[in-house]
Each structure stands twice: as C-alpha cells, then as structure tokens.
XYZ file of N, CA and C in Angstrom:
327
model
N 57.798 -25.252 -180.110
C 57.150 -26.180 -180.609
C 55.890 -26.512 -180.903
N 55.009 -25.218 -180.360
C 53.372 -24.945 -180.205
C 52.997 -24.107 -181.640
N 53.879 -23.351 -182.408
C 53.520 -22.833 -183.668
C 53.712 -23.709 -184.020
N 55.279 -24.170 -183.971
C 54.804 -25.108 -185.664
C 53.096 -26.206 -185.746
N 52.760 -26.650 -184.199
C 51.629 -27.491 -183.895
C 50.893 -26.588 -185.025
N 49.931 -25.122 -184.645
C 49.303 -24.585 -184.865
C 49.365 -24.015 -186.326
N 50.668 -23.695 -187.007
C 50.468 -23.882 -188.299
C 50.551 -24.991 -189.362
N 50.679 -25.699 -188.574
C 51.132 -27.211 -189.355
C 49.124 -27.587 -189.365
N 48.533 -27.161 -188.060
C 47.109 -27.240 -188.930
C 46.242 -26.538 -188.824
N 46.502 -25.396 -189.441
C 46.259 -24.615 -190.559
C 46.067 -24.632 -191.336
N 47.419 -25.088 -192.090
C 47.904 -25.859 -193.220
C 47.112 -27.306 -193.818
N 47.245 -27.568 -193.053
C 45.777 -28.768 -192.646
C 44.535 -28.689 -193.606
N 44.221 -27.018 -192.609
C 42.670 -27.249 -193.118
C 42.663 -26.741 -194.262
N 43.578 -25.656 -194.279
C 43.450 -24.652 -196.103
C 43.749 -26.639 -196.598
N 44.694 -27.814 -196.814
C 44.275 -28.393 -197.997
C 42.821 -28.578 -198.031
N 42.840 -29.533 -197.009
C 41.346 -30.410 -196.852
C 40.516 -28.893 -198.202
N 39.905 -28.032 -197.324
C 39.029 -26.971 -198.080
C 39.632 -26.552 -199.022
N 40.705 -26.329 -199.389
C 41.239 -26.689 -201.086
C 40.451 -27.655 -201.943
N 40.775 -29.286 -201.505
C 39.928 -30.027 -202.122
C 38.953 -29.821 -201.837
N 37.946 -29.752 -200.763
C 36.684 -29.504 -201.563
C 35.503 -28.807 -202.468
N 36.745 -27.700 -201.990
C 36.452 -26.019 -203.281
C 36.710 -26.726 -205.010
N 38.171 -27.513 -204.655
C 38.306 -28.752 -206.654
C 36.693 -29.036 -206.897
N 36.870 -30.176 -205.241
C 35.979 -31.457 -206.530
C 34.371 -30.660 -206.296
N 33.782 -29.771 -205.284
C 32.303 -29.385 -205.995
C 32.908 -28.136 -206.735
N 33.573 -27.600 -207.974
C 34.215 -26.769 -208.576
C 34.070 -27.818 -209.742
N 34.987 -29.075 -209.978
C 34.568 -29.465 -211.471
C 33.047 -30.647 -211.639
N 32.641 -30.267 -210.700
C 31.308 -29.931 -211.402
C 30.696 -29.364 -212.236
N 31.506 -28.083 -212.395
C 30.948 -27.609 -213.063
C 31.174 -27.682 -214.553
N 32.500 -28.675 -215.003
C 32.752 -28.890 -216.023
C 31.832 -30.103 -217.235
N 31.278 -31.089 -215.898
C 29.529 -31.725 -216.622
C 28.661 -31.679 -216.059
N 27.908 -30.691 -216.373
C 26.866 -30.295 -215.431
C 25.676 -31.679 -214.901
N 25.624 -32.202 -215.869
C 25.143 -33.421 -214.694
C 26.214 -34.066 -213.804
N 27.329 -33.810 -213.720
C 28.626 -34.285 -212.714
C 28.084 -33.442 -211.132
N 27.019 -32.506 -211.420
C 27.093 -31.027 -210.005
C 26.428 -32.052 -209.338
N 25.306 -32.185 -208.724
C 25.284 -33.270 -207.743
C 25.846 -33.747 -206.548
N 27.163 -34.855 -207.989
C 27.451 -35.952 -206.791
C 28.879 -35.160 -206.509
N 29.245 -34.502 -207.160
C 30.518 -33.926 -207.038
C 29.962 -32.439 -205.880
N 29.047 -32.087 -204.920
C 28.557 -31.013 -204.129
C 28.744 -32.020 -203.216
N 27.850 -33.483 -203.728
C 27.706 -34.016 -201.808
C 29.086 -34.661 -201.543
N 29.701 -34.829 -202.806
C 31.427 -35.925 -202.291
C 31.987 -35.091 -201.891
N 31.985 -33.532 -202.329
C 32.873 -31.694 -201.699
C 32.480 -32.085 -199.716
N 31.154 -32.373 -199.518
C 30.732 -32.000 -198.172
C 31.781 -32.701 -197.263
N 31.996 -33.980 -197.413
C 32.772 -34.488 -196.107
C 33.985 -33.897 -196.150
N 34.420 -33.085 -197.382
C 36.289 -33.091 -197.128
C 35.065 -31.685 -196.476
N 34.934 -31.600 -196.791
C 34.628 -29.672 -196.431
C 34.688 -30.327 -194.861
N 33.994 -31.193 -193.911
C 33.875 -31.248 -192.956
C 35.150 -31.692 -192.008
N 35.822 -32.553 -192.420
C 37.085 -32.400 -192.115
C 38.138 -31.234 -192.279
N 37.718 -30.565 -193.115
C 38.752 -29.615 -193.165
C 38.318 -28.380 -191.915
N 37.186 -28.505 -191.101
C 36.020 -27.791 -190.069
C 36.682 -28.480 -189.497
N 36.474 -30.191 -189.208
C 37.359 -30.194 -187.742
C 38.059 -30.163 -187.818
N 39.734 -30.059 -188.532
C 40.792 -30.340 -187.996
C 40.774 -28.364 -188.175
N 39.696 -28.014 -187.759
C 39.956 -25.877 -187.918
C 39.483 -26.322 -186.742
N 38.248 -26.682 -186.358
C 38.182 -27.119 -184.496
C 39.639 -26.970 -184.134
N 40.082 -28.641 -184.109
C 40.867 -29.026 -183.969
C 41.983 -27.528 -183.491
N 42.759 -27.159 -183.892
C 43.419 -26.458 -183.729
C 42.432 -25.359 -183.206
N 42.395 -24.889 -182.833
C 41.427 -23.606 -182.266
C 41.355 -24.589 -180.504
N 41.151 -25.922 -180.884
C 41.533 -26.184 -179.187
C 41.981 -26.343 -178.919
N 42.939 -26.663 -179.716
C 44.970 -27.327 -178.720
C 45.022 -25.960 -178.057
N 45.392 -24.567 -179.119
C 45.324 -23.345 -178.838
C 44.502 -22.916 -176.991
N 43.480 -23.263 -177.942
C 43.078 -22.441 -175.781
C 43.485 -23.753 -174.615
N 43.886 -25.388 -175.365
C 45.163 -25.541 -174.147
C 45.569 -25.437 -174.032
N 46.556 -25.050 -174.747
C 48.079 -24.239 -174.353
C 48.113 -22.803 -173.866
N 47.294 -22.025 -174.210
C 46.240 -20.749 -173.434
C 46.598 -21.224 -172.195
N 45.692 -21.875 -171.723
C 45.045 -21.416 -170.631
C 46.360 -23.284 -169.902
N 46.767 -23.639 -169.859
C 47.720 -24.842 -169.039
C 48.516 -24.093 -168.626
N 48.369 -24.440 -167.074
C 49.287 -23.504 -166.213
C 51.043 -24.242 -166.617
N 51.729 -23.530 -165.953
C 53.227 -23.067 -166.174
C 53.772 -24.587 -166.027
N 53.063 -26.104 -165.085
C 54.016 -26.780 -164.601
C 53.560 -28.079 -164.977
N 51.952 -27.552 -166.295
C 51.912 -28.513 -166.232
C 52.986 -28.588 -168.195
N 53.206 -30.021 -168.813
C 54.273 -30.054 -170.095
C 53.799 -30.454 -170.880
N 53.898 -29.550 -171.933
C 52.764 -29.964 -172.545
C 53.191 -30.123 -174.329
N 55.236 -30.959 -173.949
C 55.354 -31.326 -174.966
C 55.094 -32.615 -175.508
N 54.533 -32.905 -175.163
C 54.911 -34.889 -176.094
C 52.706 -34.576 -176.515
N 51.652 -33.458 -175.638
C 50.802 -32.645 -176.863
C 51.504 -32.400 -177.843
N 51.982 -31.682 -177.110
C 52.402 -31.266 -179.041
C 53.113 -31.439 -180.795
N 54.290 -32.920 -179.131
C 54.777 -32.893 -180.338
C 53.078 -34.822 -181.208
N 51.991 -34.656 -180.738
C 51.454 -35.737 -180.785
C 49.943 -34.877 -181.925
N 50.066 -33.268 -181.985
C 49.421 -32.805 -182.389
C 49.984 -32.679 -183.572
N 51.890 -32.511 -183.201
C 52.061 -31.755 -184.906
C 52.602 -33.282 -186.056
N 52.391 -34.942 -185.239
C 52.296 -35.590 -186.460
C 50.994 -35.554 -186.286
N 49.713 -35.782 -186.017
C 48.485 -35.733 -186.783
C 47.918 -34.231 -187.739
N 48.717 -33.458 -187.453
C 48.658 -32.611 -188.410
C 49.063 -32.687 -189.191
N 50.568 -33.296 -189.486
C 51.762 -33.739 -190.309
C 50.858 -34.307 -191.037
N 50.279 -35.823 -190.292
C 49.664 -37.050 -191.670
C 48.671 -36.669 -192.065
N 47.724 -35.329 -191.849
C 46.383 -34.505 -192.487
C 47.157 -33.671 -193.491
N 47.772 -33.480 -193.294
C 48.356 -31.954 -193.804
C 48.836 -33.019 -195.822
N 49.747 -34.302 -195.120
C 49.708 -35.126 -196.174
C 49.405 -35.943 -196.577
N 48.298 -36.076 -196.503
C 46.910 -36.977 -197.207
C 45.988 -35.905 -198.143
N 45.692 -34.802 -197.411
C 45.332 -33.404 -198.061
C 46.244 -33.604 -199.629
N 46.824 -32.842 -199.223
C 47.596 -32.812 -200.677
C 48.050 -34.474 -201.444
N 48.205 -35.592 -201.473
C 47.967 -36.033 -201.352
C 47.107 -36.012 -202.645
N 45.503 -36.736 -201.925
C 44.583 -36.002 -202.784
C 44.203 -34.971 -203.575
N 44.527 -33.738 -203.077
C 44.526 -32.128 -204.025
C 44.964 -33.159 -204.920
N 45.927 -33.499 -205.357
C 47.533 -33.033 -206.605
C 46.041 -34.815 -207.189
N 45.822 -35.256 -206.542
C 45.418 -36.564 -207.390
C 43.750 -36.018 -208.097
N 43.217 -35.513 -207.284
C 42.147 -34.400 -207.912
C 42.364 -33.320 -209.461
N 43.784 -32.696 -208.866
C 44.137 -31.567 -209.724
C 44.128 -31.735 -211.384
N 44.683 -33.271 -211.181
C 45.439 -34.295 -212.344
C 43.811 -34.287 -213.326
N 43.269 -34.654 -212.200
C 42.151 -34.807 -213.165
C 41.335 -34.444 -213.545
N 41.653 -33.246 -212.604
C 40.378 -32.077 -213.184
C 41.140 -31.329 -214.328
N 41.793 -31.491 -214.116
C 43.367 -29.857 -215.088
C 44.337 -30.796 -215.727
N 44.332 -32.248 -216.329
C 45.065 -32.872 -217.138
C 43.961 -33.680 -217.525
N 43.079 -34.451 -217.282
C 42.156 -34.939 -217.817
C 41.175 -34.154 -218.249
N 40.583 -33.644 -217.481
C 39.654 -31.885 -218.272
C 38.215 -32.994 -218.026
N 38.434 -33.904 -216.227
C 36.611 -34.424 -215.926
C 36.367 -33.973 -214.893
N 35.494 -33.715 -214.206
C 34.778 -34.438 -213.080
C 35.502 -34.932 -212.051
N 35.860 -34.556 -210.885
C 36.493 -35.374 -209.668
C 35.567 -37.065 -209.969
N 33.874 -36.385 -209.711
C 33.807 -38.102 -209.752
C 32.140 -37.741 -210.835
N 32.734 -38.961 -211.809
C 31.638 -38.528 -212.381
C 32.279 -38.889 -213.833
C-alpha cells in the first residue's frame, strides 16, 4: 500500500507539472498572450510542487514510524487524495491539450 501511495503521488505531481508546462508554452502560439499564460502556469506549478512535497513527507513518515503504529489508514487517505489530484490534473491537461493542439489557441487568451 505504501508503494501505491508513493507512485500515485508522483504521478499526480508529474501530471500537474505537465499541465503547467503546457499552459506556459501555449503562450508562444500568440506572443501577446505569453504574459497571461506564464502567470496562469505559476499556480499549476505550485500545485505540482505541493504534491511532490506531500509525497516526500509521507515517505518520511512511513520510514520513520515505529513498527507498532498502523499506517494503513493514513496510506488509504493518501491514495484517495493522490488519485483525486491525478484525475483532476489529467482532466485539465486533456482540456488544455485540446485547446492547444486541436483549436490551435493558447490556453488563456
């Protein structure tokens, strides 16, 4: 269960990082929208950073917990949170990809 939580958390962080990169790069389609797309990508990158930080924190908790402490409920919550963030990030990434690659427009603008 610990490994599932770890890898799902990393998947979530990567998904949000890809979303931030796509939003920032989409500003290159129309240079006049580059500032708004760059600013719009920053909160998405922060979400990715927070996801990565949570994965590291959970790994440290798991590694340093004594054998007597049952961590399965904590891992279940972590898996649910990571899954929700992964699905949300993937949905937004799909929508942004459709806007950029199908419509040929920047995400914002």
